[in-house]
Short mmCIF file of C-alpha atoms in Angstrom, two decimals:
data_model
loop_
_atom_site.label_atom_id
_atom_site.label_comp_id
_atom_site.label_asym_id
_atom_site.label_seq_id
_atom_site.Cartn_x
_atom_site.Cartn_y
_atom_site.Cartn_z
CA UNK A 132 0.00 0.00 0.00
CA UNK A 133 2.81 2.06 0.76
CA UNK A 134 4.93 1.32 -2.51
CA UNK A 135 1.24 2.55 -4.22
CA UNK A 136 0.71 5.52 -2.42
CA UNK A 137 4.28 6.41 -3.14
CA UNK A 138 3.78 5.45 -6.87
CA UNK A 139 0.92 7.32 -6.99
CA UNK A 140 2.06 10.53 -5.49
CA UNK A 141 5.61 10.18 -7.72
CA UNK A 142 3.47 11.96 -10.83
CA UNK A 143 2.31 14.65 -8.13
CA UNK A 144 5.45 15.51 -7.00
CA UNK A 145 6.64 15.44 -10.69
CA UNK A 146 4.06 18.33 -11.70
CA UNK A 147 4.51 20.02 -8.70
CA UNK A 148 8.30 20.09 -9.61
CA UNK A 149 7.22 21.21 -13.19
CA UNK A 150 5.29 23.43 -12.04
CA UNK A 151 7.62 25.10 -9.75
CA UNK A 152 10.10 24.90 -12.52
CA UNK A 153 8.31 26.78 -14.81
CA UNK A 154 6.49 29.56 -13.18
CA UNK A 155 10.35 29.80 -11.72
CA UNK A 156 11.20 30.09 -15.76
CA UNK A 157 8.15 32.41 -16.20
CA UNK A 158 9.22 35.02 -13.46
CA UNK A 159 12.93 34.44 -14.63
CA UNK A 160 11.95 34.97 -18.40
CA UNK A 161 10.94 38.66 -17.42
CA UNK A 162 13.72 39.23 -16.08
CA UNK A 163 15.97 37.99 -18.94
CA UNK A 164 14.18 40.27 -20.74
CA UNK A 165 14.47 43.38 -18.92
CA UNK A 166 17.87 43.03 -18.42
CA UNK A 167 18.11 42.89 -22.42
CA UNK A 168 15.75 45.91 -22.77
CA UNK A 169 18.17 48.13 -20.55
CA UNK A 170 21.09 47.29 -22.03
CA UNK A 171 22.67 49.90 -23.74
CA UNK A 172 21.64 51.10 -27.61
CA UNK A 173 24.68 50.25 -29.62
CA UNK A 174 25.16 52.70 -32.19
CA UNK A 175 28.46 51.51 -34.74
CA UNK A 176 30.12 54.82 -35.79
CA UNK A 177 32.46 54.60 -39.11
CA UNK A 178 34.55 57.56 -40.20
CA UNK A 179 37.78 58.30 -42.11
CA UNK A 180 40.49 59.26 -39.39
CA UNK A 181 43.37 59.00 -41.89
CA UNK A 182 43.99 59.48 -45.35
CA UNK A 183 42.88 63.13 -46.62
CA UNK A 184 39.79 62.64 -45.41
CA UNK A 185 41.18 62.22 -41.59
CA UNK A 186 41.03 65.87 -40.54
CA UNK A 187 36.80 66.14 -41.39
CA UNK A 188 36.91 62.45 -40.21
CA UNK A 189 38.47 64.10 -36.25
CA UNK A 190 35.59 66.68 -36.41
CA UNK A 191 33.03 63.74 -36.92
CA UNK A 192 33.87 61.85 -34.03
CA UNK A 193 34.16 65.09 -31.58
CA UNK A 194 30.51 65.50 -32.78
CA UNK A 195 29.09 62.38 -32.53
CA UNK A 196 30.77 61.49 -29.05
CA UNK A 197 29.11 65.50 -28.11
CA UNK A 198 25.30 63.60 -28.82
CA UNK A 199 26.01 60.59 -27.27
CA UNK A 200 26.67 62.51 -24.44
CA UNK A 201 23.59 65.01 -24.88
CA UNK A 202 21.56 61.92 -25.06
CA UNK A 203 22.68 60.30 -22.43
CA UNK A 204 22.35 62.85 -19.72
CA UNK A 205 19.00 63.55 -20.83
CA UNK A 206 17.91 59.95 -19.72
CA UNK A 207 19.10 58.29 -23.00
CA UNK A 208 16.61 56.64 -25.38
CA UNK A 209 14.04 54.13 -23.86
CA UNK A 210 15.18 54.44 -20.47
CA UNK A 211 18.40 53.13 -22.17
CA UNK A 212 21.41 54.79 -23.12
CA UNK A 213 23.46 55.14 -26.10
CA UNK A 214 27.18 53.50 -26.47
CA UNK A 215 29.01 54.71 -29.64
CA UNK A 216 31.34 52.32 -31.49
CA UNK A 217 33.63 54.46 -33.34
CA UNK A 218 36.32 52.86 -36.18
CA UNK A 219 38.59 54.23 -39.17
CA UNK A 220 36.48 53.62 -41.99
CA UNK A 221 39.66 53.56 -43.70
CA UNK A 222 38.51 52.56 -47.44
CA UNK A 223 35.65 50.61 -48.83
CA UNK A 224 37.15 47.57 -48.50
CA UNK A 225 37.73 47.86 -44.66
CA UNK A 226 34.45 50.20 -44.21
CA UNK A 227 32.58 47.02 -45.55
CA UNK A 228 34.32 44.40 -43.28
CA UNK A 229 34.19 46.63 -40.25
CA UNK A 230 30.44 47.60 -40.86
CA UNK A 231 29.52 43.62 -40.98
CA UNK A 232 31.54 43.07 -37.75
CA UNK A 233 29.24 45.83 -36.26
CA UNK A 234 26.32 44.23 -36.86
CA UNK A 235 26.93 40.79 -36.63
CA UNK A 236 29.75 40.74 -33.72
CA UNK A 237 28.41 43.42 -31.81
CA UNK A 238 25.19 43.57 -32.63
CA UNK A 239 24.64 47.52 -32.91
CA UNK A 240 20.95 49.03 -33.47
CA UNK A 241 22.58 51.59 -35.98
CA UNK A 242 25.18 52.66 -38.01
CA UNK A 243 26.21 56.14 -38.65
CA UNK A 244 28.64 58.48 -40.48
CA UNK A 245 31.30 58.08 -43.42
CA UNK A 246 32.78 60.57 -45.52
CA UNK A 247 33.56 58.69 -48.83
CA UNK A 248 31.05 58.43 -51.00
CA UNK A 249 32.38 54.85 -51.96
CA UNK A 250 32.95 53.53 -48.42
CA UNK A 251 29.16 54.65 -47.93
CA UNK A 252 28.09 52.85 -50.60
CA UNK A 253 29.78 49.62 -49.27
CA UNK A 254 28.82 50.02 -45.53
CA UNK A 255 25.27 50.99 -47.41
CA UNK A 256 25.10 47.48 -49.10
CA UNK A 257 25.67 46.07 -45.69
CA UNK A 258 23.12 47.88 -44.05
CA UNK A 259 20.40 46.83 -46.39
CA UNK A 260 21.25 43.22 -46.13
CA UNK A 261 20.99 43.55 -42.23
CA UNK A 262 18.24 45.79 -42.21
CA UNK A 263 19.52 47.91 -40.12
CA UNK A 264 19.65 51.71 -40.30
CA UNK A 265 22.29 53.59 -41.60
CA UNK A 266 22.53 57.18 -41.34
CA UNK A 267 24.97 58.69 -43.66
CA UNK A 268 26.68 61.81 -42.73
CA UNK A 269 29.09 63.05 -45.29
CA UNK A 270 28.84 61.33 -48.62
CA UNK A 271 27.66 63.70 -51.58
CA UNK A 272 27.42 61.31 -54.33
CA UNK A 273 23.96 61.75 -56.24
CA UNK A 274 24.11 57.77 -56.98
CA UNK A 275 23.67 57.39 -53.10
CA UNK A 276 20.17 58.95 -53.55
CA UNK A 277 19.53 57.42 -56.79
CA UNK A 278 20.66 54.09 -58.56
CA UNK A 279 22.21 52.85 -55.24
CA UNK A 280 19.40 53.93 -52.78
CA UNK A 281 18.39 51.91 -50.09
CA UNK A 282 15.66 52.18 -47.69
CA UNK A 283 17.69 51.46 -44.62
CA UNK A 284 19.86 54.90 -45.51
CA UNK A 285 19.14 58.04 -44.69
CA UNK A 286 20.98 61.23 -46.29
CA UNK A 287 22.36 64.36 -43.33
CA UNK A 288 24.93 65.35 -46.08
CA UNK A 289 23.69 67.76 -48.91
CA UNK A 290 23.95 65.79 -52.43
CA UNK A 291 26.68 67.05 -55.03
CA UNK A 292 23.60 68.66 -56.90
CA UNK A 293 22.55 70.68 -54.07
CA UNK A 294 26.37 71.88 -53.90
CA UNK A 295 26.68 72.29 -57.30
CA UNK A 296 23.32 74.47 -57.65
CA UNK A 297 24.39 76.18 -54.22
CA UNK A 298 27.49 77.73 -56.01
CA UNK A 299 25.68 77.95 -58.84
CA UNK A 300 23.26 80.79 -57.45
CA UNK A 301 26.64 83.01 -56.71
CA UNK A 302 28.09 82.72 -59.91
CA UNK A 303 24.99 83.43 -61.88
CA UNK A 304 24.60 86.43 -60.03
CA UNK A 305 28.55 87.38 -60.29
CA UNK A 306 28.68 87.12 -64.09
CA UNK A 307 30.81 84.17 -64.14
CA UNK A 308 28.56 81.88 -65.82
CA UNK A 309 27.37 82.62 -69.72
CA UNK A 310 30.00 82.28 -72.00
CA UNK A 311 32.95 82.25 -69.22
CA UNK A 312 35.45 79.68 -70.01
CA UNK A 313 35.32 76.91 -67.09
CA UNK A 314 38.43 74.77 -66.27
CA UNK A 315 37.86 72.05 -64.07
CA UNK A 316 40.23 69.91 -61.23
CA UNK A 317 38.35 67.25 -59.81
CA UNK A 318 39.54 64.21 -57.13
CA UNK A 319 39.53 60.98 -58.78
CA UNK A 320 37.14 58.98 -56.84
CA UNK A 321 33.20 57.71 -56.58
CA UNK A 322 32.61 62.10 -55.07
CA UNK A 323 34.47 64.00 -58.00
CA UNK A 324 33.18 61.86 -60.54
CA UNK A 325 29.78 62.16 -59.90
CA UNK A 326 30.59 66.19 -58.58
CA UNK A 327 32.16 66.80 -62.18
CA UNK A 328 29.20 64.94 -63.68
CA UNK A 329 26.70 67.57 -62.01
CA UNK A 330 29.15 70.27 -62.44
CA UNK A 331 29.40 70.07 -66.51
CA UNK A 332 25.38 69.56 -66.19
CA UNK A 333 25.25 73.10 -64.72
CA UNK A 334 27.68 74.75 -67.30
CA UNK A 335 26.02 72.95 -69.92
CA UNK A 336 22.06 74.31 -69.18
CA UNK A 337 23.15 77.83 -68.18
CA UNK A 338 26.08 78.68 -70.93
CA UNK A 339 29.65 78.04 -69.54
CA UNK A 340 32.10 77.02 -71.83
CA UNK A 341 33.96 73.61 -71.09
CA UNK A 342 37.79 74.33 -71.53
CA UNK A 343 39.07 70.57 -69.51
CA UNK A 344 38.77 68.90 -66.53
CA UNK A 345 41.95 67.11 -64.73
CA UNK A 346 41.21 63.89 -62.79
CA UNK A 347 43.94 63.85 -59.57
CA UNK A 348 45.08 61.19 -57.99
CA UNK A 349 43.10 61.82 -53.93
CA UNK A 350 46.86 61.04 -52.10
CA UNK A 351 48.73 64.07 -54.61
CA UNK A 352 50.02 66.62 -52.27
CA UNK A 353 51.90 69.15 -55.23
CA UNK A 354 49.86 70.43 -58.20
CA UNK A 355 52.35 72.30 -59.60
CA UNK A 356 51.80 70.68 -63.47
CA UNK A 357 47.89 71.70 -62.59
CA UNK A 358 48.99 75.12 -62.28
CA UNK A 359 51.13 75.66 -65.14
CA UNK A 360 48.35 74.08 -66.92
CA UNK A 361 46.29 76.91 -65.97
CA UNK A 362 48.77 79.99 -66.74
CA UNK A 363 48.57 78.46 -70.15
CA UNK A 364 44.95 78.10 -70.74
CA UNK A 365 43.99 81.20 -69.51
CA UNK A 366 40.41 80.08 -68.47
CA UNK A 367 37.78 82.64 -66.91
CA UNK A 368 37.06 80.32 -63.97
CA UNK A 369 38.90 77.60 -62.34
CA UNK A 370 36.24 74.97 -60.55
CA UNK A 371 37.14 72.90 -57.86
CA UNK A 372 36.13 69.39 -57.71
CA UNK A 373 38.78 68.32 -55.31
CA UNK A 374 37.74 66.83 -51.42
CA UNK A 375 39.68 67.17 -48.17
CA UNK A 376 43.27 67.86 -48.01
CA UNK A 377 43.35 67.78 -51.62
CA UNK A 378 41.30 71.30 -51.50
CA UNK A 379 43.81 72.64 -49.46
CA UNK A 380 47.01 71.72 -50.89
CA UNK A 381 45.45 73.30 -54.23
CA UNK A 382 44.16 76.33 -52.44
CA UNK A 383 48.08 77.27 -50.90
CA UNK A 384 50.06 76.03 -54.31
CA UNK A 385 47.01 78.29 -56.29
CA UNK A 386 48.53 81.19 -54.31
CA UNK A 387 51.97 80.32 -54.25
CA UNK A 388 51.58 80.53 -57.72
CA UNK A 389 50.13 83.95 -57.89
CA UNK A 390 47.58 83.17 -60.11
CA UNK A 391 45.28 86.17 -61.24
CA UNK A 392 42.36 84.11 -62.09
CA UNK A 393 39.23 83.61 -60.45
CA UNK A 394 38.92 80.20 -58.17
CA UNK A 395 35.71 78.87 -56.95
CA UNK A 396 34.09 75.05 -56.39
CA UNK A 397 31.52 72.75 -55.73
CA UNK A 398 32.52 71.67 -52.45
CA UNK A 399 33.65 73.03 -49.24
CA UNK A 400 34.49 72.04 -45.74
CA UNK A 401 35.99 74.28 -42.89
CA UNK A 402 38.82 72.02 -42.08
CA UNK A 403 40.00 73.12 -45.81
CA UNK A 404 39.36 76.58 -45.38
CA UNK A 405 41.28 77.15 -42.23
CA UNK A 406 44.14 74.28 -43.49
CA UNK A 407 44.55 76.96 -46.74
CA UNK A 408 45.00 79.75 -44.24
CA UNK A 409 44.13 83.36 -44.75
CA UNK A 410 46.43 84.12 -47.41
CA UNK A 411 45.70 81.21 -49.57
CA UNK A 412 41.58 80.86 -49.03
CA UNK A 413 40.46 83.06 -51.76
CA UNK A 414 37.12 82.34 -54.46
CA UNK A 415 33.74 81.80 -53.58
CA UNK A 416 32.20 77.98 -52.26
CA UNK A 417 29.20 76.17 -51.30
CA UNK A 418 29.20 74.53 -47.74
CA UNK A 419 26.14 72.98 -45.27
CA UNK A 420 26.95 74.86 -42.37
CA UNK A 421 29.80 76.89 -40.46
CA UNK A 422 30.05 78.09 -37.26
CA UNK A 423 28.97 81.83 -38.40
CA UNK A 424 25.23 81.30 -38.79
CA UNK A 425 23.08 82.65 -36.88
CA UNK A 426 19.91 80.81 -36.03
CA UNK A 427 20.06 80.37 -32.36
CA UNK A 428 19.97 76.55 -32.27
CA UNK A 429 23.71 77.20 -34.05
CA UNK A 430 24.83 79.28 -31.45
CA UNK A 431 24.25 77.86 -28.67
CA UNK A 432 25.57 74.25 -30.41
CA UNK A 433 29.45 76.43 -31.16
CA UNK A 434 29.20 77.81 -27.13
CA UNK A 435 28.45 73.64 -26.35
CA UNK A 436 30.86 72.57 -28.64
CA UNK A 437 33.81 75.28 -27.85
CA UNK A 438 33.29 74.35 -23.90
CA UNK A 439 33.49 70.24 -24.27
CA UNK A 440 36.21 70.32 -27.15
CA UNK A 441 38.18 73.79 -26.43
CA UNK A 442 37.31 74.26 -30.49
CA UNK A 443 34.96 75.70 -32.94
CA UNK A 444 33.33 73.03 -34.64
CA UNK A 445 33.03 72.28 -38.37
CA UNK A 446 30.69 71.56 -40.96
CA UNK A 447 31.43 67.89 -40.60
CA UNK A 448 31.49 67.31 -37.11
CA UNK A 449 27.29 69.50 -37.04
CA UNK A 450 26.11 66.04 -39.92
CA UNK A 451 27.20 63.55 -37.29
CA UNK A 452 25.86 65.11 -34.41
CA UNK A 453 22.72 65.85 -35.79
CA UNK A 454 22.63 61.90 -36.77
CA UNK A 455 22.79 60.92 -33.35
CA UNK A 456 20.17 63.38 -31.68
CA UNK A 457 17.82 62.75 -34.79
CA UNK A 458 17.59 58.67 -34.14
CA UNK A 459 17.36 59.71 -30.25
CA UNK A 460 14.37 61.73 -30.88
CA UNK A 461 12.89 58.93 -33.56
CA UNK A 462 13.25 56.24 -31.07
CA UNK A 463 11.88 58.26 -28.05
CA UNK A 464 9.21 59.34 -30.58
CA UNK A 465 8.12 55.86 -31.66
CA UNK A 466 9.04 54.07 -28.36
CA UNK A 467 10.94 51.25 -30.68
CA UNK A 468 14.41 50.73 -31.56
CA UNK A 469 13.17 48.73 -34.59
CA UNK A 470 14.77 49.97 -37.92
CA UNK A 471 11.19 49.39 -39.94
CA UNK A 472 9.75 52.08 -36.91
CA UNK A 473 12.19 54.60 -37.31
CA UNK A 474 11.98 54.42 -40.63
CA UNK A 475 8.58 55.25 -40.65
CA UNK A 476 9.07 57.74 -38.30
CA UNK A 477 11.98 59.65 -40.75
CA UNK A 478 9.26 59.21 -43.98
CA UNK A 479 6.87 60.66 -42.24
CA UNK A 480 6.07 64.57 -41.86
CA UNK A 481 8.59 65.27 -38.97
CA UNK A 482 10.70 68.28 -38.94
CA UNK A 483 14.03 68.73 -37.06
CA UNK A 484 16.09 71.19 -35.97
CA UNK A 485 19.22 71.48 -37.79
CA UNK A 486 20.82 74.78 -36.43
CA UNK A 487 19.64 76.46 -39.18
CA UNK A 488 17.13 79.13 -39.17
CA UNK A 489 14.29 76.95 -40.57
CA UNK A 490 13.89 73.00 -39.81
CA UNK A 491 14.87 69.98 -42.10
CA UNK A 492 13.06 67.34 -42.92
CA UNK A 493 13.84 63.97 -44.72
CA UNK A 494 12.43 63.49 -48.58
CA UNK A 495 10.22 60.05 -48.23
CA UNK A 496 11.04 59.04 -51.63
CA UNK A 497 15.11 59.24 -51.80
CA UNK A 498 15.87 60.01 -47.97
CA UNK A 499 17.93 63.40 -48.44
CA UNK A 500 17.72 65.83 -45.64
CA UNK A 501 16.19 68.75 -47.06
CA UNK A 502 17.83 72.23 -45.31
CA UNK A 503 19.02 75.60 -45.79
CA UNK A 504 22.40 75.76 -47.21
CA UNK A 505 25.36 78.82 -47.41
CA UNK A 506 28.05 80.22 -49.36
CA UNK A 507 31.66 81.17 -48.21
CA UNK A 508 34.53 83.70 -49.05
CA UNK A 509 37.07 85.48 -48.23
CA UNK A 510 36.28 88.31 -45.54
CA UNK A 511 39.04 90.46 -46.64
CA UNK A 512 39.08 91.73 -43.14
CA UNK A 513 42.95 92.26 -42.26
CA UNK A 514 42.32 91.53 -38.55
CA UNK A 515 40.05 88.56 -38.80
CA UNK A 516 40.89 85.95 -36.27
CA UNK A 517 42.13 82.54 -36.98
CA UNK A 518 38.79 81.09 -37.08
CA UNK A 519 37.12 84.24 -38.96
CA UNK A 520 39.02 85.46 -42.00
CA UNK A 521 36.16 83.51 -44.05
CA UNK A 522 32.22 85.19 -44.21
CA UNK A 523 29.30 83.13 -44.57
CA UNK A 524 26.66 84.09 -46.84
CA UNK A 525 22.74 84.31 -45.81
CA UNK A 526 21.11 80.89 -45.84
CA UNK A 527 20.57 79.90 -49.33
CA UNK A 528 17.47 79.20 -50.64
CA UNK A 529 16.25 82.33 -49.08
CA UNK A 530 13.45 82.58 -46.73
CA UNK A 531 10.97 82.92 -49.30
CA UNK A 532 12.20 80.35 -51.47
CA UNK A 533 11.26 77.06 -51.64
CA UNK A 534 13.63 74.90 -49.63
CA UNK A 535 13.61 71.98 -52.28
CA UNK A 536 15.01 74.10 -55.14
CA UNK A 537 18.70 72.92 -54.48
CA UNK A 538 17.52 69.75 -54.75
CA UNK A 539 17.28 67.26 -57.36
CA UNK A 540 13.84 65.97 -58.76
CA UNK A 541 12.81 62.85 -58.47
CA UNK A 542 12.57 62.81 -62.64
CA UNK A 543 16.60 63.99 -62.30
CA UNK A 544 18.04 61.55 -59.78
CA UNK A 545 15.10 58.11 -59.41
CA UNK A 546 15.36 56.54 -56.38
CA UNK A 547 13.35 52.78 -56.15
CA UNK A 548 13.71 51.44 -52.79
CA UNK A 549 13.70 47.85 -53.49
#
């Protein structure tokens, strides 16, 4: 009777232990899952920090690291906060293999940055095989927005068009345009190809003259066959299509040379504008931002900036700060740090601030930040500090412009998120 009752009450104890054991697993099981939902939001950061590229690369990570920290004294995202995974980017190549370890090794809920428009491309193409969001902060290649689109990116960097048409605007209205004579230098990568490309478009619909354009090598540090090239041609306008350090190498050997010809380009950063100096910065430029405008937002982000980092920032370092404090607000927004969710979130009709005078917002169809942009020359004041000798032009479009007319259409540059 005993060996029964035993027997019998062997199942009993058996549930009872299963029982135990899994409302045990049940309260555990929250647990396990709240410990995963306040782990930190991993956020992979990839950026040139050598090459000719480095110096805008140094500026990106000051930026980003700036957000990070915004973010996370403000009580982070979700009740979580942010960790930023920074890496040399490098080349496309190593932007690719490092982008993959990112989000398969440590597992990050976002990428963000680049310079190179051909490292972008490849971390892009890793992105949108992962699904995961990538928010690109300094490549101006119109392909990026158009035959190699993806929905996972998003665009904080202006588009060579919207350079191209930015400059455009000034020389129109200096005379420099119709019938001038353009000569063109352009870095010999994914950027001055397709800058050139929208360049020649330009002088082709409003009149320039095409005299040659020189493709240089992006590691060429003297240009002095360049320049002699230019004494002999006697153009009306030399156009820059160069990027980084190759801008200002150009810029000093240009002066050197004495050259008595007007200098301009489609693309400008600060780091080349105070690496030329104030005897060699001359011409006229388009650039997204510097630390001279004057929407209040943009202030108080240089007073921010100048206090953590002991520096004024540039153009670059404004892109990849804005990244970061853009996917804090769309997470906090949608309460998700699901890439299909922010998504949404960026499509939809959101504006941000951008330290600009009026907000940006992101095109649904090709992803490009849509914002005011500026112009830059030569202040010609003799006791401009080292910071200053430069003067930044009111925001262009103008205020009662439409802010999409930099922009290309989506007829000019189609887009098809796949």
């Amino acid at each position: 009777m005993t060996e029964k009752k035993t027997a019998a009450a062997q199942p009993g104890r058996r549930l009872l232990l299963q029982g135990s054991a899994a409302m045990a697993a049940g309260l555990a099981m929250p647990a396990w899952v709240r410990a995963q939902n306040t782990g930190p939001i991993r956020i992979g950061h990839l950026t040139p920090r050598t090459g000719f590229l480095g110096p805008m690369g140094e500026y990106a990570v000051l930026g980003a690291t700036l957000a990070v920290e915004e973010v996370n004294a403000a009580g982070g995202v979700l009740g979580r906060k942010f960790e930023l995974l920074t890496e040399d980017s490098v080349n496309p190549q190593t932007a690719s293999t490092k982008a993959q370890r990112m989000v398969e090794r440590d597992k990050v809920d976002a990428l963000v940055g680049e310079i190179s428009s051909a490292s972008g491309l490849a971390i892009a193409q890793v992105a949108t095989r992962a699904k995961t969001l990538f928010l690109q902060t300094g490549c101006n290649s119109d392909e990026l927005r158009g035959a190699n689109c993806s929905r996972y990116m998003f665009h904080l960097e202006a588009c060579n068009t919207m350079y191209v048409r930015t400059i455009g605007q000034a020389l129109l209205r200096d005379g420099m345009v119709k019938g001038k004579r353009w000569m063109a230098f352009t870095a010999d990568y994914a950027f001055g190809h397709d800058l050139f490309k929208q360049t020649k478009k330009f002088m082709d619909e409003n009149g320039a003259v095409f005299v040659s354009n020189d493709m240089l090598p992006t590691d060429a540090t003297e240009f002095s066959a360049s320049l002699l090239k230019i004494r002999q041609q006697k153009p009306d306008l030399v156009m820059s299509n160069l990027a980084g350090n190759q801008t200002t190498n150009f810029a000093k050997q240009y002066d050197e040379f004495n050259i008595d010809i007007p200098f301009a380009g489609a693309d400008m950063n600060m780091t080349s504008i105070w690496g030329a100096g104030k005897s060699a910065f001359r011409g006229t430029w388009p650039i997204i931002w510097t630390h001279q405008v004057q929407a209040e937002s943009a202030k108080a982000f240089v007073q921010t900036f100048q206090k953590r980092w002991n520096k004024i920032p540039e153009n670059q370092a404004v892109n990849d700060y804005l990244a970061i404090k853009i996917l804090a607000e769309a997470m906090n927004k949608t309460q998700s740090d699901q890439a299909d969710k922010v998504i949404a979130y960026l499509e939809g009709d959101n504006k941000f601030d951008v330290l600009r005078d009026r907000p940006g917002y992101f095109r649904p169809w090709d992803h490009q930040m849509i914002y005011e942009m500026y112009t830059v020359q030569p202040s010609g004041d003799k006791d401009a500090g080292k910071d200053d000798f430069m003067t930044t032009s009111a925001p262009v479009p103008g205020a009662s412009e439409d802010l999409e007319a930099l922009a290309p259409t989506q007829q000019e540059n189609m887009c098809k998120f796949a």
